mmCIF file of C-alpha atoms in Angstrom:
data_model
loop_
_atom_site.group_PDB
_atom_site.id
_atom_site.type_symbol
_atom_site.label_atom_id
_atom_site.label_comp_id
_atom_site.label_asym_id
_atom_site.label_seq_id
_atom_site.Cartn_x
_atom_site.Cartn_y
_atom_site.Cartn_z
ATOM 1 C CA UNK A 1 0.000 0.000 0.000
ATOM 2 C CA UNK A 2 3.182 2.377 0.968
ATOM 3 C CA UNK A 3 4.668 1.283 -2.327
ATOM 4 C CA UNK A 4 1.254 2.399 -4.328
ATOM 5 C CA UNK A 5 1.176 6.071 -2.372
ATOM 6 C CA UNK A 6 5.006 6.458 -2.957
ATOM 7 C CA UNK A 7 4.567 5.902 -6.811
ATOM 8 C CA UNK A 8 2.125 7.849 -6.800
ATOM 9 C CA UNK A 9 3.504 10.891 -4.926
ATOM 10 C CA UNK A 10 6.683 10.565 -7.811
ATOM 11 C CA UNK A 11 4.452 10.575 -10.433
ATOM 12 C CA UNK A 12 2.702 13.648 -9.091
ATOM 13 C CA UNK A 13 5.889 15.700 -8.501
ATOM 14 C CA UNK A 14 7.113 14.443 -11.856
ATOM 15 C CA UNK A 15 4.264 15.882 -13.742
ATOM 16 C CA UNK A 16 4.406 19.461 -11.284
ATOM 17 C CA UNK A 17 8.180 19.456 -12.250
ATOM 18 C CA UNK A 18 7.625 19.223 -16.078
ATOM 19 C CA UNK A 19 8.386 23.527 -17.361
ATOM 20 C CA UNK A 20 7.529 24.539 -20.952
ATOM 21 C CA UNK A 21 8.234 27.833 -22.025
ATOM 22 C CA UNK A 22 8.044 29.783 -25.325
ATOM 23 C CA UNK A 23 8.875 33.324 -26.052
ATOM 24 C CA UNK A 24 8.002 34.929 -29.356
ATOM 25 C CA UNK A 25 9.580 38.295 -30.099
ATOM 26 C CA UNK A 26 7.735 40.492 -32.981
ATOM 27 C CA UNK A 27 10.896 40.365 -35.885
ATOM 28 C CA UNK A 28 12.229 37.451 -35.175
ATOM 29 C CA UNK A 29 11.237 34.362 -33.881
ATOM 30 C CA UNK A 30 13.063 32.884 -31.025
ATOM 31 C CA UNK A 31 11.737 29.310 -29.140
ATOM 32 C CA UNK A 32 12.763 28.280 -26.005
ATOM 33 C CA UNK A 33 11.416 24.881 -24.467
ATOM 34 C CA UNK A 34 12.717 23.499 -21.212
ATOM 35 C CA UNK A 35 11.390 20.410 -19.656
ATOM 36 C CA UNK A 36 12.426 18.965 -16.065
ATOM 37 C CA UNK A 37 12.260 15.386 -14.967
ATOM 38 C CA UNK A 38 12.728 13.727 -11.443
ATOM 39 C CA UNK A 39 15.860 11.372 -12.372
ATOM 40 C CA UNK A 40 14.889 8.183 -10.582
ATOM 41 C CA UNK A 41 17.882 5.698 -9.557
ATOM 42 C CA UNK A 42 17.557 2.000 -8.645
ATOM 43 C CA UNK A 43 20.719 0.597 -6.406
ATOM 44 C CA UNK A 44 21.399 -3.152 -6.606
ATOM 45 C CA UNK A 45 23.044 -5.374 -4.670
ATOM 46 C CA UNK A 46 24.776 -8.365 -6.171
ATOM 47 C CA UNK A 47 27.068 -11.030 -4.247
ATOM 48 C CA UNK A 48 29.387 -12.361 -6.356
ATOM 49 C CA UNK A 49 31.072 -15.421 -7.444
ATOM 50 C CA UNK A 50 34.571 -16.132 -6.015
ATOM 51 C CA UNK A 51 36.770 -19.075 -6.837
ATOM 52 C CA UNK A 52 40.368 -19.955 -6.701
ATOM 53 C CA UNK A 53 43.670 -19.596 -8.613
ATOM 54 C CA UNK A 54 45.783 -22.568 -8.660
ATOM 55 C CA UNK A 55 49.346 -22.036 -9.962
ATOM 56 C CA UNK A 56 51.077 -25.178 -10.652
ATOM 57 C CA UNK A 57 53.691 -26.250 -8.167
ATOM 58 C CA UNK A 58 57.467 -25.491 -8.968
ATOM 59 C CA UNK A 59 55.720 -23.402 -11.808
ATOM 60 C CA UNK A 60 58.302 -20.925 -12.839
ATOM 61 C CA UNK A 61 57.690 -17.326 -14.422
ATOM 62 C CA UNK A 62 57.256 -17.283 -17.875
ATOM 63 C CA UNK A 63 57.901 -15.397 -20.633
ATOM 64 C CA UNK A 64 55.445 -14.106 -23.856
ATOM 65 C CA UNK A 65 56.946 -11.843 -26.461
ATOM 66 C CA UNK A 66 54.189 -9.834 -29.063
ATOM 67 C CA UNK A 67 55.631 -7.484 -31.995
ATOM 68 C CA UNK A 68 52.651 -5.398 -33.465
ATOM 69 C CA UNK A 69 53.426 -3.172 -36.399
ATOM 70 C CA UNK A 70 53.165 0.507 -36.079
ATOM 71 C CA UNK A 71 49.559 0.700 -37.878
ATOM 72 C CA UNK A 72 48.343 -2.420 -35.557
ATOM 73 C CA UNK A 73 49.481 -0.102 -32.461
ATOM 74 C CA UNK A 74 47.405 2.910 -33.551
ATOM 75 C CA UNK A 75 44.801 0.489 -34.526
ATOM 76 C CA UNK A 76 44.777 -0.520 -30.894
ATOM 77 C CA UNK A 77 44.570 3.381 -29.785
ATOM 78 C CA UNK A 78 48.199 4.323 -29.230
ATOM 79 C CA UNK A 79 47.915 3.079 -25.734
ATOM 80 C CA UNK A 80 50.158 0.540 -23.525
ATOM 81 C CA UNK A 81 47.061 -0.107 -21.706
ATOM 82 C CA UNK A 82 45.591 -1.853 -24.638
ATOM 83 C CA UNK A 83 48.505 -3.590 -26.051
ATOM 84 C CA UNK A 84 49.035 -5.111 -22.295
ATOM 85 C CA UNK A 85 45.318 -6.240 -22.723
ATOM 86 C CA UNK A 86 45.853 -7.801 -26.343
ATOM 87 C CA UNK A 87 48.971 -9.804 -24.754
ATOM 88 C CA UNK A 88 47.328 -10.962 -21.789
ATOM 89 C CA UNK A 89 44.481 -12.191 -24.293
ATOM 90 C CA UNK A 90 46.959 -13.733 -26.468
ATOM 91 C CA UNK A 91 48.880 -15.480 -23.497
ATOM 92 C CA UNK A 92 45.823 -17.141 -22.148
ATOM 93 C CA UNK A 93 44.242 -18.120 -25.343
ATOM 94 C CA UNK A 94 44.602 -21.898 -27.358
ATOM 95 C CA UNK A 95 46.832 -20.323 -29.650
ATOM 96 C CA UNK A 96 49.771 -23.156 -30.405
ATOM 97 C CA UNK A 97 52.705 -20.654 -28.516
ATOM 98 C CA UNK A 98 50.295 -19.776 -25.850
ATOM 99 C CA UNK A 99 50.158 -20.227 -22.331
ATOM 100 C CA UNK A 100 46.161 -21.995 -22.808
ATOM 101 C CA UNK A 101 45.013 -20.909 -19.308
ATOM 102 C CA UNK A 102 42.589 -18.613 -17.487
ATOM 103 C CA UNK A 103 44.536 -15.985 -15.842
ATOM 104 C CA UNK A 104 47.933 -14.492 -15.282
ATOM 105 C CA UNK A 105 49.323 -13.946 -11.836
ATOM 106 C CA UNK A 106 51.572 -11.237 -11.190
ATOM 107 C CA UNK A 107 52.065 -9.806 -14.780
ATOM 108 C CA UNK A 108 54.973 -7.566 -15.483
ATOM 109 C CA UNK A 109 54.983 -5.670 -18.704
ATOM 110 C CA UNK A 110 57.889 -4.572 -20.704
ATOM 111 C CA UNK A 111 56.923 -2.449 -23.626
ATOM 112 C CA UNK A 112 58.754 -0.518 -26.340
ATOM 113 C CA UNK A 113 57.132 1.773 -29.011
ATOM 114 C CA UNK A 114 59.357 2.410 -32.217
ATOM 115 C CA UNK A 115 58.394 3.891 -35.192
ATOM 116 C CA UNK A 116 58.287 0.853 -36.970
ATOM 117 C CA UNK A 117 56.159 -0.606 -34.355
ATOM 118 C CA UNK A 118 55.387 -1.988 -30.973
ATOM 119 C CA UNK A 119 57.378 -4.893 -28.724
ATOM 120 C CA UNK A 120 55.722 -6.379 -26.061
ATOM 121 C CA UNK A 121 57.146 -9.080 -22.961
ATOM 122 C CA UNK A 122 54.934 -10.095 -20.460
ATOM 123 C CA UNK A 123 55.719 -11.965 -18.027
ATOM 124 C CA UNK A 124 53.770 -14.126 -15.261
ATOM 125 C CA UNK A 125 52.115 -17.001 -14.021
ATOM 126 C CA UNK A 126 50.022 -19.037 -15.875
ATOM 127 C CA UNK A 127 46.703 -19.849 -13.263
ATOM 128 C CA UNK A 128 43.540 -21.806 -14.303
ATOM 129 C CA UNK A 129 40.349 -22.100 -12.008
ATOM 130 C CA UNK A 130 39.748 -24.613 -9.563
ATOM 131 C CA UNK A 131 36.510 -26.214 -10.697
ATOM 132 C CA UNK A 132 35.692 -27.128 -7.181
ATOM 133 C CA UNK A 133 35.954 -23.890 -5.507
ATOM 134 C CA UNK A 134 32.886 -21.772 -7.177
ATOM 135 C CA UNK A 135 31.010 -20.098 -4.578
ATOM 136 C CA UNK A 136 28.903 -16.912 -3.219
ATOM 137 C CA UNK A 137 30.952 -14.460 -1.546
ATOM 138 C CA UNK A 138 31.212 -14.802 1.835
ATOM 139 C CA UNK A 139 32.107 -12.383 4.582
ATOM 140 C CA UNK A 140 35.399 -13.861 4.956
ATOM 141 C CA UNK A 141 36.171 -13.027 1.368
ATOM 142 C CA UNK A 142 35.311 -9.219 1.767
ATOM 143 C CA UNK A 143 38.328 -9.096 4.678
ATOM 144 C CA UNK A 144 40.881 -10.328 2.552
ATOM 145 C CA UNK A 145 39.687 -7.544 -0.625
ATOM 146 C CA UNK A 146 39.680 -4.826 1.889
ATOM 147 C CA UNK A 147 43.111 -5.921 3.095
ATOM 148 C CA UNK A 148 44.225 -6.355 -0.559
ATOM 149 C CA UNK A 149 42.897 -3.380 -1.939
ATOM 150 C CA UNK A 150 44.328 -1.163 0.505
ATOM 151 C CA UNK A 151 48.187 -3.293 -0.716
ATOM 152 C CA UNK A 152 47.596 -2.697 -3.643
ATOM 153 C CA UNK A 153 46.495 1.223 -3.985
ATOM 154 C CA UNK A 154 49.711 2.061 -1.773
ATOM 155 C CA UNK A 155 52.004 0.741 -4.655
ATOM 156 C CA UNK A 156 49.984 2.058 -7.412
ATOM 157 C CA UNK A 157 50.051 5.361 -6.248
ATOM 158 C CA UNK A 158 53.907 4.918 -5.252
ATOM 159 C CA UNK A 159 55.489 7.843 -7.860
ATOM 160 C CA UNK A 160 58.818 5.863 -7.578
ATOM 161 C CA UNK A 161 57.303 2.441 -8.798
ATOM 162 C CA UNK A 162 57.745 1.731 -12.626
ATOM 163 C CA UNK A 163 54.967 -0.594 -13.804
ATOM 164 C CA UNK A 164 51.643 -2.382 -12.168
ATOM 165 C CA UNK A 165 51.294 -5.503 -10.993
ATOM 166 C CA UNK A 166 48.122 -6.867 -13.825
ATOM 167 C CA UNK A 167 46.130 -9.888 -13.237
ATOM 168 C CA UNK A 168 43.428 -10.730 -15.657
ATOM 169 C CA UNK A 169 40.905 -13.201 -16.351
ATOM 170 C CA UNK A 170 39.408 -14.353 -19.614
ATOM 171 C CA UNK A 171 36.051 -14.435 -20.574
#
């Protein structure tokens, strides 16, 4: 019954906060409309899936290496961001030289733009899911992202700290 009165109270001050105007001046015509509208805004709540990274024991770093010609760069936007992106998609793909796994732990990126083109080494751990470990997020988890959020903001914003450290996952 609240619900009804509520909608019904918006839709009110909606229609009360709808303005026209016009003006008409005698040589020349000039219109002016202006129309006002109450901006409604739903919030959501989601809990999300977590699950786990396994590395493979005695796994060592590895090493991916991507040239991209200087029209494939620009084609990509000019930016480092994106070509880190591209070779992080690359790496994790089925591709015969790639890596054929979900994610990459603790990605370092070393990139040089010429003008004949663009060299990029990445390099990581390969990580695939653990199958068994899909689950809702749990207040446990949110302790541990508060914890590593707060790590990982401190180096980012660090002025004397070349690079970031990238993880991503494929879709």
């Amino acid at each position: 019954m609240k619900r009804i009165v509520l909608t019904m109270l918006a839709f009110t001050l909606f229609i009360a906060g709808v303005n026209a105007q016009k003006t008409v001046i005698k040589t020349e015509r000039i219109s002016d409309t202006q129309a006002r509208m109450l901006e409604v805004t739903a919030k959501s709540y989601v809990r999300p899936l977590v699950v786990d990274l396994v590395v493979a024991k005695g796994q060592a770093c590895k090493k991916f290496k991507r040239s991209y010609t200087i029209e494939e760069y620009k084609a990509m936007g000019g930016s480092h961001d994106n070509l880190r992106s591209r070779v992080i998609y690359e790496a994790t793909s089925d591709a015969p030289d790639a890596w054929n796994c979900d994610a990459v732990v603790a990605a370092t990126f070393k990139i040089e733009v010429t003008p004949e083109g663009a060299e990029v080494e990445m390099k990581g751990f390969p990580a695939n899911f653990n199958p068994n470990s899909w689950h809702n997020m749990e207040e446990k988890d949110f302790e541990w992202m508060k914890v590593d959020r707060a790590i990982s903001f401190d180096k980012i914003n660090d002025p004397d700290r070349e690079g970031a450290v990238i993880t991503h996952i494929k879709k």
